[in-house]
mmCIF file of C-alpha atoms in Angstrom:
data_model
loop_
_atom_site.group_PDB
_atom_site.id
_atom_site.type_symbol
_atom_site.label_atom_id
_atom_site.label_comp_id
_atom_site.label_asym_id
_atom_site.label_seq_id
_atom_site.Cartn_x
_atom_site.Cartn_y
_atom_site.Cartn_z
ATOM 1 C CA MET A 30 198.043 214.713 -103.852
ATOM 2 C CA ASP A 31 196.037 212.290 -106.029
ATOM 3 C CA PRO A 32 197.961 209.954 -108.391
ATOM 4 C CA LEU A 33 196.957 211.811 -111.587
ATOM 5 C CA THR A 34 197.977 215.212 -110.230
ATOM 6 C CA ARG A 35 201.179 213.724 -108.824
ATOM 7 C CA ARG A 36 202.132 212.146 -112.154
ATOM 8 C CA ARG A 37 201.484 215.395 -114.035
ATOM 9 C CA PHE A 38 203.545 217.318 -111.487
ATOM 10 C CA LEU A 39 206.418 214.846 -111.725
ATOM 11 C CA LEU A 40 206.486 214.969 -115.505
ATOM 12 C CA ALA A 41 206.293 218.775 -115.638
ATOM 13 C CA SER A 42 208.935 219.324 -112.973
ATOM 14 C CA THR A 43 211.278 216.740 -114.515
ATOM 15 C CA ALA A 44 211.085 218.451 -117.904
ATOM 16 C CA ALA A 45 211.695 221.859 -116.318
ATOM 17 C CA GLY A 46 214.614 220.536 -114.282
ATOM 18 C CA GLY A 47 216.217 218.991 -117.345
ATOM 19 C CA ALA A 48 215.875 222.207 -119.310
ATOM 20 C CA ALA A 49 217.427 224.200 -116.468
ATOM 21 C CA ALA A 50 220.366 221.824 -116.271
ATOM 22 C CA VAL A 51 221.018 222.103 -119.992
ATOM 23 C CA ALA A 52 220.720 225.890 -119.875
ATOM 24 C CA ALA A 53 223.228 226.041 -117.013
ATOM 25 C CA GLY A 54 225.722 223.828 -118.804
ATOM 26 C CA GLY A 55 225.608 221.203 -116.058
ATOM 27 C CA ILE A 56 223.672 218.155 -114.953
ATOM 28 C CA GLY A 57 221.747 217.271 -111.830
ATOM 29 C CA LEU A 58 222.659 214.474 -109.466
ATOM 30 C CA ALA A 59 219.535 212.554 -110.410
ATOM 31 C CA GLU A 60 220.468 212.777 -114.074
ATOM 32 C CA LEU A 61 223.985 211.560 -113.305
ATOM 33 C CA LEU A 62 222.715 208.616 -111.261
ATOM 34 C CA SER A 63 220.233 207.780 -113.995
ATOM 35 C CA THR A 64 223.147 207.058 -116.343
ATOM 36 C CA ALA A 65 223.841 203.985 -114.205
ATOM 37 C CA ARG A 66 220.193 202.927 -114.122
ATOM 38 C CA GLU A 67 219.913 203.311 -117.900
ATOM 39 C CA ARG A 68 222.709 200.803 -118.325
ATOM 40 C CA GLY A 69 220.717 198.294 -116.303
ATOM 41 C CA SER A 70 223.814 196.507 -115.052
ATOM 42 C CA ALA A 71 226.013 196.266 -111.993
ATOM 43 C CA PRO A 72 229.057 198.564 -111.697
ATOM 44 C CA ASP A 73 232.058 197.506 -113.750
ATOM 45 C CA ASP A 74 234.461 196.481 -110.994
ATOM 46 C CA ARG A 75 237.422 196.543 -113.409
ATOM 47 C CA THR A 76 237.129 200.235 -114.284
ATOM 48 C CA GLY A 77 239.672 202.546 -112.696
ATOM 49 C CA ARG A 78 238.408 205.887 -111.420
ATOM 50 C CA LEU A 79 240.306 208.978 -110.337
ATOM 51 C CA VAL A 80 239.229 211.515 -107.702
ATOM 52 C CA VAL A 81 241.121 214.822 -107.889
ATOM 53 C CA VAL A 82 241.050 216.827 -104.635
ATOM 54 C CA THR A 83 242.150 220.455 -104.996
ATOM 55 C CA LEU A 84 243.241 222.371 -101.891
ATOM 56 C CA TYR A 85 242.773 225.998 -102.941
ATOM 57 C CA GLY A 86 244.985 228.683 -101.466
ATOM 58 C CA GLY A 87 248.406 227.051 -101.292
ATOM 59 C CA ASN A 88 248.661 224.488 -98.495
ATOM 60 C CA ASP A 89 251.756 224.678 -96.278
ATOM 61 C CA GLY A 90 253.445 221.388 -97.111
ATOM 62 C CA LEU A 91 256.139 221.760 -94.443
ATOM 63 C CA ASN A 92 253.519 221.765 -91.682
ATOM 64 C CA THR A 93 251.576 218.947 -93.358
ATOM 65 C CA VAL A 94 254.416 216.498 -93.928
ATOM 66 C CA VAL A 95 256.711 217.778 -91.202
ATOM 67 C CA PRO A 96 260.544 217.511 -91.379
ATOM 68 C CA TYR A 97 260.585 217.304 -87.586
ATOM 69 C CA ALA A 98 264.192 216.050 -87.326
ATOM 70 C CA ASP A 99 265.662 218.912 -89.404
ATOM 71 C CA ALA A 100 267.189 221.716 -87.319
ATOM 72 C CA ALA A 101 266.714 224.123 -90.249
ATOM 73 C CA TYR A 102 262.925 223.627 -90.019
ATOM 74 C CA HIS A 103 262.839 224.657 -86.354
ATOM 75 C CA SER A 104 265.209 227.558 -86.959
ATOM 76 C CA ALA A 105 263.124 228.999 -89.803
ATOM 77 C CA ARG A 106 259.830 228.656 -87.917
ATOM 78 C CA PRO A 107 260.432 229.181 -84.200
ATOM 79 C CA GLU A 108 256.718 229.756 -83.472
ATOM 80 C CA LEU A 109 255.155 227.617 -86.213
ATOM 81 C CA ALA A 110 257.346 224.501 -86.118
ATOM 82 C CA TYR A 111 255.858 221.400 -84.519
ATOM 83 C CA GLU A 112 257.685 219.860 -81.612
ATOM 84 C CA PRO A 113 259.001 216.390 -82.546
ATOM 85 C CA GLU A 114 256.953 214.721 -79.818
ATOM 86 C CA ARG A 115 253.694 216.048 -81.329
ATOM 87 C CA VAL A 116 254.314 214.856 -84.889
ATOM 88 C CA LEU A 117 252.810 211.576 -86.139
ATOM 89 C CA ARG A 118 256.084 209.990 -87.209
ATOM 90 C CA LEU A 119 256.317 208.238 -90.562
ATOM 91 C CA ASP A 120 260.057 207.577 -90.425
ATOM 92 C CA ASP A 121 263.154 209.018 -88.720
ATOM 93 C CA ALA A 122 262.908 212.327 -90.600
ATOM 94 C CA LEU A 123 259.296 213.039 -91.599
ATOM 95 C CA GLY A 124 255.914 212.890 -89.900
ATOM 96 C CA LEU A 125 252.333 214.053 -90.347
ATOM 97 C CA ASN A 126 250.666 217.081 -88.814
ATOM 98 C CA PRO A 127 249.217 216.031 -85.426
ATOM 99 C CA VAL A 128 245.602 216.351 -86.626
ATOM 100 C CA LEU A 129 246.058 213.871 -89.510
ATOM 101 C CA THR A 130 245.281 210.796 -87.441
ATOM 102 C CA GLY A 131 243.061 209.214 -90.084
ATOM 103 C CA LEU A 132 245.737 209.533 -92.765
ATOM 104 C CA LYS A 133 248.284 208.063 -90.338
ATOM 105 C CA ARG A 134 246.006 205.048 -89.881
ATOM 106 C CA LEU A 135 245.740 204.652 -93.668
ATOM 107 C CA TRP A 136 249.527 205.084 -93.961
ATOM 108 C CA ASP A 137 249.998 202.199 -91.546
ATOM 109 C CA ARG A 138 247.710 200.135 -93.813
ATOM 110 C CA GLU A 139 249.893 201.114 -96.796
ATOM 111 C CA GLN A 140 247.020 202.950 -98.485
ATOM 112 C CA VAL A 141 248.717 206.366 -98.620
ATOM 113 C CA GLY A 142 251.545 207.374 -100.916
ATOM 114 C CA ILE A 143 253.249 210.735 -100.417
ATOM 115 C CA VAL A 144 255.099 212.264 -103.371
ATOM 116 C CA LEU A 145 257.674 214.677 -101.984
ATOM 117 C CA GLY A 146 258.779 218.046 -103.338
ATOM 118 C CA VAL A 147 256.253 218.345 -106.172
ATOM 119 C CA GLY A 148 256.289 221.508 -108.258
ATOM 120 C CA TYR A 149 257.005 222.863 -111.740
ATOM 121 C CA PRO A 150 259.779 224.802 -113.518
ATOM 122 C CA ARG A 151 260.008 228.569 -113.001
ATOM 123 C CA PRO A 152 257.443 228.784 -110.163
ATOM 124 C CA ASP A 153 254.730 231.435 -110.249
ATOM 125 C CA ARG A 154 253.385 232.654 -106.887
ATOM 126 C CA SER A 155 250.052 233.917 -108.236
ATOM 127 C CA HIS A 156 247.160 231.755 -107.043
ATOM 128 C CA PHE A 157 245.409 232.010 -110.388
ATOM 129 C CA ARG A 158 248.375 231.402 -112.646
ATOM 130 C CA SER A 159 249.743 228.573 -110.527
ATOM 131 C CA MET A 160 246.369 226.826 -110.316
ATOM 132 C CA ASP A 161 246.002 227.272 -114.067
ATOM 133 C CA ILE A 162 249.378 225.575 -114.544
ATOM 134 C CA TRP A 163 248.436 222.602 -112.365
ATOM 135 C CA GLN A 164 245.054 222.126 -114.032
ATOM 136 C CA THR A 165 246.212 222.580 -117.620
ATOM 137 C CA ALA A 166 249.584 220.827 -117.128
ATOM 138 C CA SER A 167 251.214 223.585 -119.178
ATOM 139 C CA PRO A 168 253.870 225.465 -117.161
ATOM 140 C CA ALA A 169 255.540 227.132 -120.157
ATOM 141 C CA GLN A 170 252.563 229.025 -121.580
ATOM 142 C CA PRO A 171 248.825 229.475 -120.923
ATOM 143 C CA VAL A 172 246.503 227.084 -122.768
ATOM 144 C CA ALA A 173 242.718 226.884 -122.923
ATOM 145 C CA THR A 174 242.290 223.204 -122.047
ATOM 146 C CA GLY A 175 242.824 221.078 -118.950
ATOM 147 C CA TRP A 176 244.663 217.754 -119.011
ATOM 148 C CA VAL A 177 241.471 215.857 -118.163
ATOM 149 C CA GLY A 178 239.593 217.888 -120.766
ATOM 150 C CA ARG A 179 242.153 216.838 -123.379
ATOM 151 C CA TRP A 180 241.634 213.244 -122.273
ATOM 152 C CA LEU A 181 237.892 213.720 -122.884
ATOM 153 C CA ASP A 182 238.699 215.072 -126.360
ATOM 154 C CA GLY A 183 241.038 212.199 -127.143
ATOM 155 C CA THR A 184 238.712 209.445 -125.999
ATOM 156 C CA GLY A 185 235.505 210.982 -127.337
ATOM 157 C CA ALA A 186 233.932 210.539 -123.908
ATOM 158 C CA SER A 187 230.583 212.003 -122.911
ATOM 159 C CA ALA A 188 230.267 214.855 -120.392
ATOM 160 C CA GLU A 189 229.477 212.551 -117.481
ATOM 161 C CA ALA A 190 232.864 210.819 -117.903
ATOM 162 C CA ALA A 191 234.370 213.711 -115.889
ATOM 163 C CA VAL A 192 232.298 215.395 -113.197
ATOM 164 C CA SER A 193 232.925 218.260 -110.772
ATOM 165 C CA PHE A 194 231.006 218.725 -107.525
ATOM 166 C CA GLU A 195 232.404 222.257 -107.269
ATOM 167 C CA PRO A 196 230.306 225.438 -107.799
ATOM 168 C CA VAL A 197 231.804 226.065 -111.255
ATOM 169 C CA LEU A 198 233.500 223.812 -113.763
ATOM 170 C CA PRO A 199 237.269 223.910 -113.138
ATOM 171 C CA PRO A 200 239.673 224.389 -116.089
ATOM 172 C CA LEU A 201 240.911 220.859 -115.368
ATOM 173 C CA LEU A 202 237.818 219.365 -117.043
ATOM 174 C CA VAL A 203 237.596 221.718 -120.050
ATOM 175 C CA GLY A 204 238.567 220.352 -123.467
ATOM 176 C CA GLU A 205 238.660 221.881 -126.915
ATOM 177 C CA ARG A 206 235.683 219.899 -128.223
ATOM 178 C CA ARG A 207 234.337 218.268 -125.064
ATOM 179 C CA SER A 208 234.097 219.233 -121.420
ATOM 180 C CA GLY A 209 233.122 217.563 -118.200
ATOM 181 C CA ALA A 210 229.952 218.281 -116.272
ATOM 182 C CA CYS A 211 229.334 220.371 -113.160
ATOM 183 C CA VAL A 212 226.863 218.912 -110.646
ATOM 184 C CA ALA A 213 225.395 221.477 -108.244
ATOM 185 C CA ILE A 214 224.904 220.192 -104.693
ATOM 186 C CA GLY A 215 223.649 223.216 -102.787
ATOM 187 C CA GLY A 216 221.064 222.844 -100.020
ATOM 188 C CA LEU A 217 217.347 222.516 -100.786
ATOM 189 C CA ARG A 218 215.370 225.786 -100.732
ATOM 190 C CA LEU A 219 211.621 225.206 -100.770
ATOM 191 C CA PRO A 220 208.915 227.799 -101.518
ATOM 192 C CA PRO A 221 206.429 228.839 -98.797
ATOM 193 C CA GLY A 222 203.879 226.146 -98.034
ATOM 194 C CA VAL A 223 206.073 223.284 -99.261
ATOM 195 C CA ASP A 224 208.022 221.135 -96.808
ATOM 196 C CA THR A 225 210.336 218.136 -97.076
ATOM 197 C CA GLY A 226 207.465 215.777 -96.261
ATOM 198 C CA MET A 227 205.700 216.842 -99.443
ATOM 199 C CA VAL A 228 208.895 216.367 -101.449
ATOM 200 C CA ALA A 229 209.327 212.913 -99.892
ATOM 201 C CA ALA A 230 205.763 212.021 -100.961
ATOM 202 C CA LEU A 231 206.688 212.941 -104.526
ATOM 203 C CA GLY A 232 209.516 210.436 -104.276
ATOM 204 C CA GLU A 233 207.228 207.490 -103.531
ATOM 205 C CA VAL A 234 206.774 205.186 -106.513
ATOM 206 C CA GLN A 235 203.165 204.170 -107.201
ATOM 207 C CA ASP A 236 201.794 201.190 -109.099
ATOM 208 C CA GLY A 237 201.315 201.590 -112.807
ATOM 209 C CA GLU A 238 203.750 204.450 -113.331
ATOM 210 C CA SER A 239 205.926 204.619 -116.402
ATOM 211 C CA GLU A 240 209.720 204.359 -116.353
ATOM 212 C CA LEU A 241 209.979 208.150 -116.798
ATOM 213 C CA GLN A 242 207.717 208.747 -113.783
ATOM 214 C CA VAL A 243 209.700 206.289 -111.678
ATOM 215 C CA ARG A 244 212.910 208.095 -112.610
ATOM 216 C CA ALA A 245 211.311 211.447 -111.734
ATOM 217 C CA ALA A 246 210.335 210.102 -108.319
ATOM 218 C CA GLN A 247 213.909 208.916 -107.818
ATOM 219 C CA ALA A 248 215.071 212.443 -108.586
ATOM 220 C CA TYR A 249 213.142 213.751 -105.585
ATOM 221 C CA ARG A 250 214.639 211.106 -103.317
ATOM 222 C CA ASP A 251 218.096 212.043 -104.577
ATOM 223 C CA LEU A 252 217.334 215.704 -103.911
ATOM 224 C CA LEU A 253 216.469 214.996 -100.275
ATOM 225 C CA ASP A 254 219.560 212.823 -99.822
ATOM 226 C CA VAL A 255 221.832 215.580 -101.116
ATOM 227 C CA ASP A 256 220.062 218.149 -98.951
ATOM 228 C CA SER A 257 220.645 215.955 -95.886
ATOM 229 C CA LEU A 258 224.368 215.683 -96.656
ATOM 230 C CA VAL A 259 224.730 219.429 -97.137
ATOM 231 C CA ARG A 260 222.745 220.288 -94.000
ATOM 232 C CA GLN A 261 224.865 217.922 -91.912
ATOM 233 C CA ALA A 262 227.971 219.639 -93.237
ATOM 234 C CA ASP A 263 226.482 223.076 -92.510
ATOM 235 C CA HIS A 264 225.641 221.942 -88.954
ATOM 236 C CA ARG A 265 229.213 220.818 -88.347
ATOM 237 C CA GLU A 266 230.474 224.185 -89.625
ATOM 238 C CA ALA A 267 228.012 226.111 -87.423
ATOM 239 C CA THR A 268 228.994 224.216 -84.277
ATOM 240 C CA THR A 269 232.728 224.656 -84.826
ATOM 241 C CA ASP A 270 234.332 226.891 -82.208
ATOM 242 C CA PRO A 271 235.025 230.242 -83.957
ATOM 243 C CA ALA A 272 238.556 230.127 -82.525
ATOM 244 C CA ASP A 273 239.156 226.932 -84.509
ATOM 245 C CA ARG A 274 237.990 228.321 -87.856
ATOM 246 C CA PRO A 275 240.585 229.109 -90.510
ATOM 247 C CA VAL A 276 241.964 232.634 -90.812
ATOM 248 C CA ALA A 277 242.775 232.476 -94.511
ATOM 249 C CA THR A 278 241.850 233.749 -97.942
ATOM 250 C CA ALA A 279 241.348 232.262 -101.440
ATOM 251 C CA THR A 280 238.638 230.236 -103.090
ATOM 252 C CA GLY A 281 237.176 226.774 -103.393
ATOM 253 C CA GLY A 282 235.206 224.286 -101.362
ATOM 254 C CA ALA A 283 231.836 226.069 -101.048
ATOM 255 C CA VAL A 284 230.323 222.753 -99.921
ATOM 256 C CA SER A 285 231.847 220.437 -97.319
ATOM 257 C CA LEU A 286 234.519 218.139 -98.739
ATOM 258 C CA ALA A 287 232.977 215.276 -96.770
ATOM 259 C CA ALA A 288 229.652 215.868 -98.533
ATOM 260 C CA GLN A 289 231.340 216.034 -101.944
ATOM 261 C CA LEU A 290 233.204 212.768 -101.340
ATOM 262 C CA ALA A 291 230.071 211.063 -100.013
ATOM 263 C CA LEU A 292 228.396 211.858 -103.333
ATOM 264 C CA VAL A 293 231.414 210.533 -105.240
ATOM 265 C CA ALA A 294 231.176 207.279 -103.257
ATOM 266 C CA ARG A 295 227.478 207.003 -104.012
ATOM 267 C CA CYS A 296 228.112 207.501 -107.730
ATOM 268 C CA VAL A 297 230.872 204.878 -107.764
ATOM 269 C CA GLU A 298 228.705 202.361 -105.928
ATOM 270 C CA ALA A 299 225.771 203.060 -108.262
ATOM 271 C CA GLY A 300 227.941 202.363 -111.300
ATOM 272 C CA VAL A 301 227.821 205.717 -113.083
ATOM 273 C CA PRO A 302 230.189 205.901 -116.097
ATOM 274 C CA THR A 303 232.230 208.757 -114.557
ATOM 275 C CA ARG A 304 235.983 208.093 -114.675
ATOM 276 C CA VAL A 305 237.228 211.374 -113.134
ATOM 277 C CA PHE A 306 235.668 213.284 -110.231
ATOM 278 C CA SER A 307 236.805 216.760 -109.151
ATOM 279 C CA VAL A 308 236.195 218.027 -105.593
ATOM 280 C CA SER A 309 237.798 220.775 -103.507
ATOM 281 C CA LEU A 310 238.478 222.369 -100.151
ATOM 282 C CA GLY A 311 239.442 226.033 -99.894
ATOM 283 C CA GLY A 312 240.992 228.455 -97.431
ATOM 284 C CA PHE A 313 244.660 227.403 -97.355
ATOM 285 C CA ASP A 314 246.117 230.873 -97.956
ATOM 286 C CA THR A 315 247.447 231.043 -94.387
ATOM 287 C CA HIS A 316 249.292 234.364 -94.183
ATOM 288 C CA ALA A 317 248.416 234.803 -90.491
ATOM 289 C CA GLN A 318 247.673 232.648 -87.415
ATOM 290 C CA GLU A 319 248.515 229.572 -89.439
ATOM 291 C CA ARG A 320 248.615 226.904 -86.749
ATOM 292 C CA VAL A 321 244.944 227.331 -85.798
ATOM 293 C CA GLY A 322 243.675 227.823 -89.342
ATOM 294 C CA GLN A 323 245.607 225.070 -91.043
ATOM 295 C CA GLU A 324 244.881 222.550 -88.297
ATOM 296 C CA ALA A 325 241.144 223.228 -88.679
ATOM 297 C CA LEU A 326 241.358 222.707 -92.433
ATOM 298 C CA LEU A 327 243.596 219.646 -92.223
ATOM 299 C CA GLY A 328 241.229 218.163 -89.648
ATOM 300 C CA ARG A 329 238.350 218.419 -92.124
ATOM 301 C CA LEU A 330 240.531 217.018 -94.874
ATOM 302 C CA ASP A 331 241.605 214.119 -92.672
ATOM 303 C CA GLU A 332 238.088 213.182 -91.631
ATOM 304 C CA ALA A 333 236.733 213.399 -95.179
ATOM 305 C CA LEU A 334 239.557 211.456 -96.845
ATOM 306 C CA SER A 335 239.892 208.701 -94.253
ATOM 307 C CA SER A 336 236.132 208.053 -94.180
ATOM 308 C CA PHE A 337 236.040 208.042 -97.973
ATOM 309 C CA VAL A 338 238.923 205.575 -98.373
ATOM 310 C CA ASP A 339 237.384 203.309 -95.701
ATOM 311 C CA ARG A 340 234.121 203.314 -97.650
ATOM 312 C CA LEU A 341 235.905 202.593 -100.932
ATOM 313 C CA GLY A 342 237.292 199.380 -99.480
ATOM 314 C CA ARG A 343 233.819 197.906 -98.938
ATOM 315 C CA THR A 344 232.997 197.363 -102.624
ATOM 316 C CA ALA A 345 234.839 195.968 -105.620
ATOM 317 C CA ALA A 346 234.132 199.140 -107.617
ATOM 318 C CA GLY A 347 235.379 201.291 -104.740
ATOM 319 C CA ARG A 348 238.621 199.393 -104.559
ATOM 320 C CA ARG A 349 239.406 200.567 -108.107
ATOM 321 C CA VAL A 350 239.298 204.246 -107.095
ATOM 322 C CA THR A 351 242.462 206.317 -106.651
ATOM 323 C CA VAL A 352 242.536 209.729 -104.947
ATOM 324 C CA VAL A 353 245.131 212.459 -105.591
ATOM 325 C CA VAL A 354 245.360 215.549 -103.344
ATOM 326 C CA TYR A 355 247.320 218.648 -104.416
ATOM 327 C CA SER A 356 247.521 222.419 -103.898
ATOM 328 C CA GLU A 357 248.710 225.107 -106.314
ATOM 329 C CA PHE A 358 251.914 225.740 -104.374
ATOM 330 C CA GLY A 359 253.472 225.303 -100.945
ATOM 331 C CA ARG A 360 254.558 228.087 -98.603
ATOM 332 C CA ARG A 361 257.877 229.802 -97.956
ATOM 333 C CA VAL A 362 260.287 228.036 -95.624
ATOM 334 C CA ARG A 363 260.629 230.951 -93.202
ATOM 335 C CA ALA A 364 257.591 232.138 -91.245
ATOM 336 C CA ASN A 365 256.405 235.737 -91.615
ATOM 337 C CA ALA A 366 255.802 238.285 -88.840
ATOM 338 C CA SER A 367 252.098 237.370 -88.523
ATOM 339 C CA ASP A 368 252.529 233.764 -87.370
ATOM 340 C CA GLY A 369 251.846 232.617 -90.899
ATOM 341 C CA THR A 370 253.625 231.824 -94.153
ATOM 342 C CA ASP A 371 253.634 233.433 -97.571
ATOM 343 C CA HIS A 372 253.346 231.968 -101.070
ATOM 344 C CA GLY A 373 256.074 229.454 -101.842
ATOM 345 C CA THR A 374 256.804 226.688 -104.296
ATOM 346 C CA ALA A 375 256.991 222.896 -103.947
ATOM 347 C CA GLY A 376 254.966 220.711 -101.602
ATOM 348 C CA PRO A 377 253.808 217.122 -101.050
ATOM 349 C CA VAL A 378 251.098 215.428 -103.090
ATOM 350 C CA PHE A 379 249.037 212.657 -101.480
ATOM 351 C CA VAL A 380 247.826 209.593 -103.375
ATOM 352 C CA LEU A 381 245.327 207.398 -101.547
ATOM 353 C CA GLY A 382 243.259 204.291 -102.098
ATOM 354 C CA PRO A 383 243.139 200.508 -101.803
ATOM 355 C CA ARG A 384 245.429 200.095 -104.850
ATOM 356 C CA VAL A 385 248.067 202.622 -103.844
ATOM 357 C CA ALA A 386 251.703 201.693 -103.298
ATOM 358 C CA GLY A 387 252.044 203.156 -99.815
ATOM 359 C CA GLY A 388 255.117 205.025 -98.662
ATOM 360 C CA PHE A 389 257.250 207.921 -99.848
ATOM 361 C CA HIS A 390 257.933 208.646 -103.514
ATOM 362 C CA GLY A 391 260.598 211.082 -104.630
ATOM 363 C CA GLU A 392 263.003 213.109 -102.527
ATOM 364 C CA GLN A 393 262.353 215.620 -99.743
ATOM 365 C CA PRO A 394 263.709 219.074 -100.759
ATOM 366 C CA SER A 395 266.579 220.566 -98.813
ATOM 367 C CA LEU A 396 265.770 223.280 -96.267
ATOM 368 C CA THR A 397 269.197 224.856 -96.628
ATOM 369 C CA ASP A 398 269.782 224.670 -100.393
ATOM 370 C CA LEU A 399 266.997 227.094 -101.329
ATOM 371 C CA ASP A 400 265.987 229.176 -104.334
ATOM 372 C CA ALA A 401 265.630 232.736 -102.998
ATOM 373 C CA GLY A 402 264.182 231.362 -99.773
ATOM 374 C CA ASP A 403 261.959 228.762 -101.404
ATOM 375 C CA LEU A 404 262.126 225.002 -101.789
ATOM 376 C CA LYS A 405 263.520 223.578 -105.002
ATOM 377 C CA ALA A 406 261.090 221.075 -106.513
ATOM 378 C CA THR A 407 262.436 217.534 -106.755
ATOM 379 C CA THR A 408 259.455 216.037 -108.662
ATOM 380 C CA ASP A 409 257.658 217.551 -111.642
ATOM 381 C CA PHE A 410 253.890 217.583 -111.099
ATOM 382 C CA ARG A 411 253.399 216.109 -114.566
ATOM 383 C CA ASP A 412 255.204 212.968 -113.401
ATOM 384 C CA VAL A 413 252.406 212.465 -110.864
ATOM 385 C CA PHE A 414 249.592 213.138 -113.321
ATOM 386 C CA GLY A 415 251.341 211.064 -115.981
ATOM 387 C CA ALA A 416 251.498 208.059 -113.667
ATOM 388 C CA LEU A 417 247.782 208.401 -112.905
ATOM 389 C CA LEU A 418 246.865 208.787 -116.582
ATOM 390 C CA ALA A 419 248.773 205.609 -117.388
ATOM 391 C CA THR A 420 247.670 203.408 -114.490
ATOM 392 C CA VAL A 421 244.157 204.635 -113.656
ATOM 393 C CA LEU A 422 242.815 205.920 -116.988
ATOM 394 C CA HIS A 423 245.018 203.630 -119.150
ATOM 395 C CA ALA A 424 245.962 206.542 -121.395
ATOM 396 C CA GLU A 425 249.196 207.633 -123.050
ATOM 397 C CA PRO A 426 250.454 210.415 -120.727
ATOM 398 C CA SER A 427 252.412 212.500 -123.238
ATOM 399 C CA ARG A 428 249.332 212.806 -125.447
ATOM 400 C CA TYR A 429 247.513 214.745 -122.730
ATOM 401 C CA LEU A 430 250.454 216.478 -121.056
ATOM 402 C CA GLY A 431 251.484 218.629 -124.011
ATOM 403 C CA GLY A 432 254.095 216.164 -125.220
ATOM 404 C CA TYR A 433 255.841 215.952 -121.835
ATOM 405 C CA LEU A 434 257.370 212.513 -121.191
ATOM 406 C CA PRO A 435 256.875 211.842 -117.471
ATOM 407 C CA LYS A 436 259.495 210.100 -115.389
ATOM 408 C CA PRO A 437 258.287 206.782 -113.959
ATOM 409 C CA LEU A 438 256.518 206.860 -110.599
ATOM 410 C CA SER A 439 255.152 203.582 -109.244
ATOM 411 C CA LEU A 440 252.168 205.037 -107.402
ATOM 412 C CA LEU A 441 249.962 201.938 -107.690
ATOM 413 C CA ARG A 442 250.826 198.387 -106.697
ATOM 414 C CA ALA A 443 251.740 196.035 -109.531
ATOM 415 C CA ASP A 444 249.028 193.631 -108.364
ATOM 416 C CA GLY A 445 246.420 196.417 -108.150
#
């Protein structure tokens, strides 16, 4: 392709791509990365950033943070309970699921905080209603805005201040006047006669090109990088033993969590102005054959999170990132007849990162003092989000939590 034709093609395709992104209500990765290049400066190492990881389907907290020393746990789950010798022990009462070796390593480095017994008043066991409650921070009545979306409204931030790498924009990022942006990261599908070599050639910068043409070329390089990440994730999924794949329902996580977090890391290192990232992993509705399914999912979660936190520690900007991992509810204490568990209530929330105050926060719920067979929450979920609003986003929590005044949780180190 001669330089003149190439430049015309770049300009035309860039304009078309921008129009498509606007029409879809989202932005492309290249456009997001360009926000850092437009600033023409290094990343602001003092800016706190929050990564929200949603585990769709209702993760079984009791087989994630395991009360291995509690006889009631083994009695309620004779087939599902983990033997004490298999658990990765955190103290004399609780340990991690055996597949969470990366998180155990981060725990030993005091980079993992576990908030115990997190839930909300008057639990709802509907996936959709419960997820709506978590993302809007409004347990009493449905509202149309998410707590991050209200933060966008209150700060007057632009769309790229809160970004989702999920297929659709979650309610979490929707405000009344402003909303976050959804960045699509599906694999590259080329028309007949066009291969990745031709796309790579379009990404080569040539002498004498304008700033717009240089940015367009960068967009093609970004496109190939994203495609590589997604294809690697697809390859790992394809080579997984079918017996090790989750047997579960529910939504979320259409693209590998590892790929989503790799893109978050790239954005942080590039210095984009995004303060909140939303990513997800789905499939945690483990009504049957839970041990195999949940272990497969937790293994992916463990690999993605531990690699991500390791990468964060390599840069000053990365060390200002905090990760929170939650699910819409836990599971019932007693196993069902299908070697699984049904919808429950409270569960653990993980907080990770170089600034995190490692260790347990809150109180583990009793396995004998139950509410109709379910755990009684010991920590309100808004206490967790309130602490992150205050310490990561430097915002007044009650302003964005519907007037709720969160109880103090010291999730980040005082020197962080």
